[in-house]
Amino acid sequence: MSREPEMPGGYAEPDGWRPSAVQLERLAYRRRQTVRSGAIAGISTVVLLALVVFGVGSTPGWPRVRATFFDFHRGWEALPVVAQGLWLNVRVMLVCAVLIVIFGLTLAIMRTLRGPIFFPFRIFAAAYTDIFRGLPLLLVIFLLGFGVPALQLRGLPNQAVIWGGAALVLTYSSYVAEVFRAGIESIHPSQRAAARSLGLSHRQTLRFVVLPQAVRRVLPPLLNDFVSLQKDSGLIAVLGVIDAIRAAQLETAEDFNFTPYVVAGLLFVALTIPLTRLTDWVARRQGWYGAGGGAV
């Protein structure tokens, strides 16, 4: 089997096609520009980091800040305790994410129902989203975490982590409901009309035609909400739950060294970055980036 000859620069000749000299020069110019842009970006990044390090390191209080916030040995000692608390944040986030998707999608469907008979459902969904999007998350956590157990109702749990998770679900489901509603209403009416003309009922149209397209369209903003949920799961520490933040607080109280807080922050960042990159990847695949054109 003969191997096709290659042009200078590594370009093969499929079916006898041969790039012109102008095309080769254009490709070489693009390569030079790419290398030049990469070199400029690398140099500017190194210079900026050097200026930041020099600027922060030359401040009068830097030695004390370094000893108080960036003590490597103290951070290593606190790492197991903080990581154990982070495992609670991860479990809370996973359980809440499932419940938020279910409640959020239910609210979105309720709000998009048509017909006068569904008016109470639409009013309830609208009031729910208005209230819980308007209330600060920390206030909802306080109200549920301290208020509901104080009622001493029989059959209700008293664990703070449960009410903290409930506050996360109530608040975030209102945001996710609006994301789902945006996706549902973005589907062109002709899609519904075509599905109904094929004999599908309203329920079948919603399930097999509208929702698959709507979920696909809102996937990037939906993942963004879950990135925020990962961070806000640390707010349940205000109820006394020993999560990563609370564990870092207890470690700090031993010697007033704040390095455990930095360790907790780094663990949260390490937990958030994979989901953030996944969000970027999904958005890029769906063409969310670059649709507005390049730099002018």
Short mmCIF file of C-alpha atoms in Angstrom, two decimals:
data_model
loop_
_atom_site.label_atom_id
_atom_site.label_comp_id
_atom_site.label_asym_id
_atom_site.label_seq_id
_atom_site.Cartn_x
_atom_site.Cartn_y
_atom_site.Cartn_z
CA MET A 1 0.00 0.00 0.00
CA SER A 2 1.60 3.20 -1.12
CA ARG A 3 1.83 6.15 1.23
CA GLU A 4 0.60 9.48 0.00
CA PRO A 5 3.34 12.05 -0.35
CA GLU A 6 3.29 14.99 2.02
CA MET A 7 3.71 18.64 1.25
CA PRO A 8 6.21 20.82 3.09
CA GLY A 9 4.78 21.55 6.54
CA GLY A 10 3.22 18.08 6.95
CA TYR A 11 0.15 18.49 4.71
CA ALA A 12 -0.89 15.33 2.86
CA GLU A 13 -2.33 15.26 -0.62
CA PRO A 14 -5.73 13.52 -0.38
CA ASP A 15 -7.03 12.64 -3.82
CA GLY A 16 -4.33 14.61 -5.52
CA TRP A 17 -5.28 17.85 -3.83
CA ARG A 18 -2.32 20.12 -3.30
CA PRO A 19 -2.52 23.35 -1.23
CA SER A 20 -1.41 26.40 -3.06
CA ALA A 21 1.63 28.44 -2.10
CA VAL A 22 -0.68 31.18 -0.81
CA GLN A 23 -2.51 28.68 1.41
CA LEU A 24 0.79 27.35 2.79
CA GLU A 25 1.95 30.87 3.53
CA ARG A 26 -1.36 31.64 5.23
CA LEU A 27 -1.09 28.55 7.45
CA ALA A 28 2.52 29.37 8.32
CA TYR A 29 1.48 32.91 9.22
CA ARG A 30 -1.25 31.56 11.54
CA ARG A 31 1.27 29.27 13.25
CA ARG A 32 3.63 32.17 13.82
CA GLN A 33 0.79 34.25 15.23
CA THR A 34 -0.25 31.43 17.57
CA VAL A 35 3.29 31.01 18.88
CA ARG A 36 3.64 34.77 19.27
CA SER A 37 0.34 35.06 21.16
CA GLY A 38 1.29 32.18 23.46
CA ALA A 39 4.67 33.74 24.23
CA ILE A 40 3.13 37.13 24.99
CA ALA A 41 0.46 35.56 27.21
CA GLY A 42 3.06 33.53 29.14
CA ILE A 43 5.39 36.48 29.67
CA SER A 44 2.59 38.82 30.74
CA THR A 45 1.29 36.21 33.20
CA VAL A 46 4.71 35.67 34.75
CA VAL A 47 5.30 39.43 35.04
CA LEU A 48 1.90 39.98 36.66
CA LEU A 49 2.43 37.16 39.17
CA ALA A 50 5.90 38.48 40.00
CA LEU A 51 4.48 41.96 40.63
CA VAL A 52 1.73 40.57 42.86
CA VAL A 53 4.16 38.42 44.85
CA PHE A 54 6.60 41.29 45.21
CA GLY A 55 3.85 43.75 46.15
CA VAL A 56 2.30 41.49 48.79
CA GLY A 57 5.65 40.27 50.11
CA SER A 58 6.99 43.79 50.58
CA THR A 59 4.12 44.91 52.82
CA PRO A 60 5.06 45.50 56.47
CA GLY A 61 2.57 42.99 57.85
CA TRP A 62 3.35 40.15 55.43
CA PRO A 63 5.58 38.12 57.85
CA ARG A 64 2.79 38.04 60.42
CA VAL A 65 0.13 37.25 57.79
CA ARG A 66 2.29 34.43 56.41
CA ALA A 67 2.77 32.94 59.88
CA THR A 68 -0.95 33.28 60.72
CA PHE A 69 -2.60 32.24 57.47
CA PHE A 70 -0.03 30.25 55.50
CA ASP A 71 1.68 28.02 58.08
CA PHE A 72 2.32 24.80 56.14
CA HIS A 73 2.81 22.58 59.19
CA ARG A 74 -0.36 23.91 60.88
CA GLY A 75 -2.30 23.38 57.69
CA TRP A 76 -1.04 19.82 57.35
CA GLU A 77 -2.11 19.09 60.92
CA ALA A 78 -5.60 20.48 60.32
CA LEU A 79 -6.08 18.82 56.92
CA PRO A 80 -7.58 15.48 58.14
CA VAL A 81 -10.14 17.18 60.38
CA VAL A 82 -11.14 19.72 57.73
CA ALA A 83 -11.31 17.03 55.03
CA GLN A 84 -13.59 14.95 57.24
CA GLY A 85 -15.88 17.95 57.57
CA LEU A 86 -15.76 18.47 53.80
CA TRP A 87 -17.09 14.94 53.30
CA LEU A 88 -20.28 16.10 55.07
CA ASN A 89 -20.51 19.06 52.67
CA VAL A 90 -20.20 16.68 49.71
CA ARG A 91 -22.97 14.41 51.00
CA VAL A 92 -25.25 17.38 51.70
CA MET A 93 -24.57 18.78 48.24
CA LEU A 94 -25.31 15.49 46.45
CA VAL A 95 -28.60 14.88 48.29
CA CYS A 96 -29.70 18.49 47.88
CA ALA A 97 -28.81 18.52 44.16
CA VAL A 98 -31.16 15.59 43.46
CA LEU A 99 -34.01 17.18 45.43
CA ILE A 100 -33.40 20.58 43.84
CA VAL A 101 -33.66 19.13 40.31
CA ILE A 102 -36.93 17.36 41.20
CA PHE A 103 -38.53 20.38 42.92
CA GLY A 104 -37.18 22.88 40.41
CA LEU A 105 -38.47 20.93 37.41
CA THR A 106 -41.85 20.42 39.08
CA LEU A 107 -42.18 24.14 39.78
CA ALA A 108 -41.17 25.02 36.22
CA ILE A 109 -43.77 22.67 34.77
CA MET A 110 -46.43 24.04 37.13
CA ARG A 111 -45.66 27.57 36.04
CA THR A 112 -45.83 26.76 32.32
CA LEU A 113 -49.16 24.94 32.46
CA ARG A 114 -51.85 26.54 30.33
CA GLY A 115 -55.57 26.78 30.97
CA PRO A 116 -57.64 28.43 33.74
CA ILE A 117 -57.86 25.21 35.76
CA PHE A 118 -54.13 25.36 36.41
CA PHE A 119 -54.23 28.96 37.64
CA PRO A 120 -53.67 28.00 41.35
CA PHE A 121 -50.60 25.98 40.40
CA ARG A 122 -49.16 28.88 38.43
CA ILE A 123 -49.81 31.28 41.31
CA PHE A 124 -48.19 28.91 43.81
CA ALA A 125 -45.10 28.40 41.64
CA ALA A 126 -44.74 32.13 40.99
CA ALA A 127 -45.12 32.99 44.70
CA TYR A 128 -42.65 30.28 45.67
CA THR A 129 -39.96 31.51 43.30
CA ASP A 130 -40.56 35.15 44.21
CA ILE A 131 -40.28 34.51 47.96
CA PHE A 132 -37.29 32.20 48.04
CA ARG A 133 -35.36 34.11 45.40
CA GLY A 134 -35.90 37.27 47.45
CA LEU A 135 -34.91 35.85 50.84
CA PRO A 136 -31.19 35.66 51.66
CA LEU A 137 -30.05 32.05 51.94
CA LEU A 138 -28.50 32.67 55.36
CA LEU A 139 -31.84 33.96 56.68
CA VAL A 140 -33.66 30.85 55.40
CA ILE A 141 -31.08 28.66 57.14
CA PHE A 142 -31.60 30.54 60.41
CA LEU A 143 -35.40 30.39 60.14
CA LEU A 144 -35.51 26.66 59.45
CA GLY A 145 -32.53 25.60 61.57
CA PHE A 146 -33.56 27.46 64.72
CA GLY A 147 -37.27 28.12 64.18
CA VAL A 148 -38.69 24.73 63.20
CA PRO A 149 -37.04 22.68 66.02
CA ALA A 150 -38.26 25.31 68.49
CA LEU A 151 -41.85 24.43 67.56
CA GLN A 152 -41.31 20.97 69.13
CA LEU A 153 -43.61 19.30 66.64
CA ARG A 154 -43.81 15.55 66.95
CA GLY A 155 -42.46 13.55 64.03
CA LEU A 156 -40.13 16.23 62.75
CA PRO A 157 -36.36 15.72 62.93
CA ASN A 158 -34.24 17.98 65.09
CA GLN A 159 -30.90 17.51 63.31
CA ALA A 160 -29.47 20.82 62.19
CA VAL A 161 -27.94 19.31 59.07
CA ILE A 162 -31.39 18.27 57.82
CA TRP A 163 -32.87 21.76 58.21
CA GLY A 164 -29.76 23.34 56.74
CA GLY A 165 -30.14 21.07 53.72
CA ALA A 166 -33.85 21.89 53.55
CA ALA A 167 -33.00 25.59 53.39
CA LEU A 168 -30.59 24.92 50.53
CA VAL A 169 -33.25 22.93 48.66
CA LEU A 170 -35.95 25.57 49.13
CA THR A 171 -33.73 28.43 47.99
CA TYR A 172 -31.92 26.77 45.12
CA SER A 173 -35.03 25.06 43.73
CA SER A 174 -36.48 28.54 43.13
CA TYR A 175 -33.44 29.48 41.00
CA VAL A 176 -33.37 26.15 39.19
CA ALA A 177 -37.11 26.39 38.49
CA GLU A 178 -36.54 29.63 36.60
CA VAL A 179 -33.69 28.05 34.65
CA PHE A 180 -35.91 25.14 33.64
CA ARG A 181 -38.78 27.51 32.79
CA ALA A 182 -36.51 29.51 30.52
CA GLY A 183 -35.56 26.32 28.72
CA ILE A 184 -39.18 25.15 28.37
CA GLU A 185 -40.39 28.49 27.03
CA SER A 186 -37.47 28.67 24.60
CA ILE A 187 -38.90 25.75 22.62
CA HIS A 188 -40.69 27.09 19.57
CA PRO A 189 -44.50 26.61 19.59
CA SER A 190 -44.25 24.81 16.26
CA GLN A 191 -42.55 21.93 18.09
CA ARG A 192 -45.60 21.46 20.30
CA ALA A 193 -47.97 21.88 17.36
CA ALA A 194 -46.09 19.26 15.34
CA ALA A 195 -46.12 16.83 18.26
CA ARG A 196 -49.85 17.32 18.84
CA SER A 197 -50.56 16.89 15.13
CA LEU A 198 -48.82 13.50 15.33
CA GLY A 199 -51.31 12.44 17.98
CA LEU A 200 -49.24 12.98 21.13
CA SER A 201 -51.08 14.18 24.20
CA HIS A 202 -50.01 17.28 26.09
CA ARG A 203 -48.22 15.13 28.65
CA GLN A 204 -46.43 13.09 25.96
CA THR A 205 -45.46 16.27 24.12
CA LEU A 206 -43.96 17.68 27.28
CA ARG A 207 -42.10 14.47 28.11
CA PHE A 208 -40.79 13.39 24.69
CA VAL A 209 -40.46 16.69 22.78
CA VAL A 210 -40.21 19.74 25.03
CA LEU A 211 -38.29 18.61 28.11
CA PRO A 212 -35.41 16.80 26.32
CA GLN A 213 -34.66 19.92 24.27
CA ALA A 214 -35.22 22.30 27.19
CA VAL A 215 -32.88 20.40 29.55
CA ARG A 216 -30.19 20.27 26.89
CA ARG A 217 -30.39 24.03 26.38
CA VAL A 218 -30.19 24.95 30.08
CA LEU A 219 -27.53 22.45 31.08
CA PRO A 220 -24.65 24.99 31.38
CA PRO A 221 -26.53 27.46 33.64
CA LEU A 222 -27.87 24.50 35.60
CA LEU A 223 -24.33 23.29 36.28
CA ASN A 224 -23.40 26.83 37.30
CA ASP A 225 -26.10 26.70 39.97
CA PHE A 226 -24.63 23.46 41.29
CA VAL A 227 -21.19 25.07 41.47
CA SER A 228 -22.73 27.76 43.68
CA LEU A 229 -24.49 25.05 45.70
CA GLN A 230 -21.13 23.41 46.44
CA LYS A 231 -19.85 26.63 47.97
CA ASP A 232 -23.04 27.55 49.81
CA SER A 233 -23.24 24.11 51.43
CA GLY A 234 -20.64 25.54 53.86
CA LEU A 235 -23.27 27.96 55.22
CA ILE A 236 -24.87 25.17 57.25
CA ALA A 237 -21.93 25.66 59.63
CA VAL A 238 -23.87 28.55 61.21
CA LEU A 239 -26.24 25.95 62.70
CA GLY A 240 -23.36 24.24 64.52
CA VAL A 241 -22.97 21.43 62.00
CA ILE A 242 -19.34 20.30 61.93
CA ASP A 243 -18.63 20.62 58.24
CA ALA A 244 -15.39 21.87 56.69
CA ILE A 245 -15.91 25.49 57.77
CA ARG A 246 -16.93 24.58 61.31
CA ALA A 247 -14.04 22.12 61.62
CA ALA A 248 -11.64 24.86 60.51
CA GLN A 249 -13.17 27.21 63.07
CA LEU A 250 -12.65 24.68 65.87
CA GLU A 251 -9.04 24.11 64.79
CA THR A 252 -8.42 27.87 64.68
CA ALA A 253 -9.80 28.29 68.20
CA GLU A 254 -6.97 26.12 69.58
CA ASP A 255 -4.11 28.50 68.76
CA PHE A 256 -5.68 31.41 66.84
CA ASN A 257 -3.84 30.38 63.71
CA PHE A 258 -6.13 30.92 60.71
CA THR A 259 -4.38 28.46 58.38
CA PRO A 260 -7.22 25.86 58.75
CA TYR A 261 -9.56 28.38 57.09
CA VAL A 262 -7.16 28.57 54.13
CA VAL A 263 -7.08 24.76 54.01
CA ALA A 264 -10.90 24.66 53.95
CA GLY A 265 -10.93 27.24 51.16
CA LEU A 266 -8.44 25.28 49.08
CA LEU A 267 -10.48 22.09 49.51
CA PHE A 268 -13.64 23.87 48.38
CA VAL A 269 -11.81 25.24 45.34
CA ALA A 270 -10.45 21.78 44.52
CA LEU A 271 -13.99 20.45 44.79
CA THR A 272 -15.47 23.18 42.60
CA ILE A 273 -12.92 23.30 39.78
CA PRO A 274 -13.86 19.93 38.16
CA LEU A 275 -17.54 20.90 37.96
CA THR A 276 -16.58 24.34 36.64
CA ARG A 277 -14.45 22.82 33.89
CA LEU A 278 -17.31 20.41 33.09
CA THR A 279 -19.63 23.40 32.78
CA ASP A 280 -17.22 25.12 30.38
CA TRP A 281 -16.86 21.94 28.34
CA VAL A 282 -20.64 21.48 28.05
CA ALA A 283 -21.11 25.15 27.17
CA ARG A 284 -18.42 24.94 24.50
CA ARG A 285 -19.94 21.83 22.97
CA GLN A 286 -23.32 23.53 22.76
CA GLY A 287 -21.85 26.64 21.18
CA TRP A 288 -22.50 28.94 24.11
CA TYR A 289 -19.00 30.39 23.79
CA GLY A 290 -17.98 32.33 20.74
CA ALA A 291 -21.52 33.02 19.56
CA GLY A 292 -20.99 36.71 20.16
CA GLY A 293 -18.03 36.86 17.81
CA GLY A 294 -14.34 37.28 18.50
CA ALA A 295 -12.34 40.27 19.59
CA VAL A 296 -12.84 43.32 17.42
#
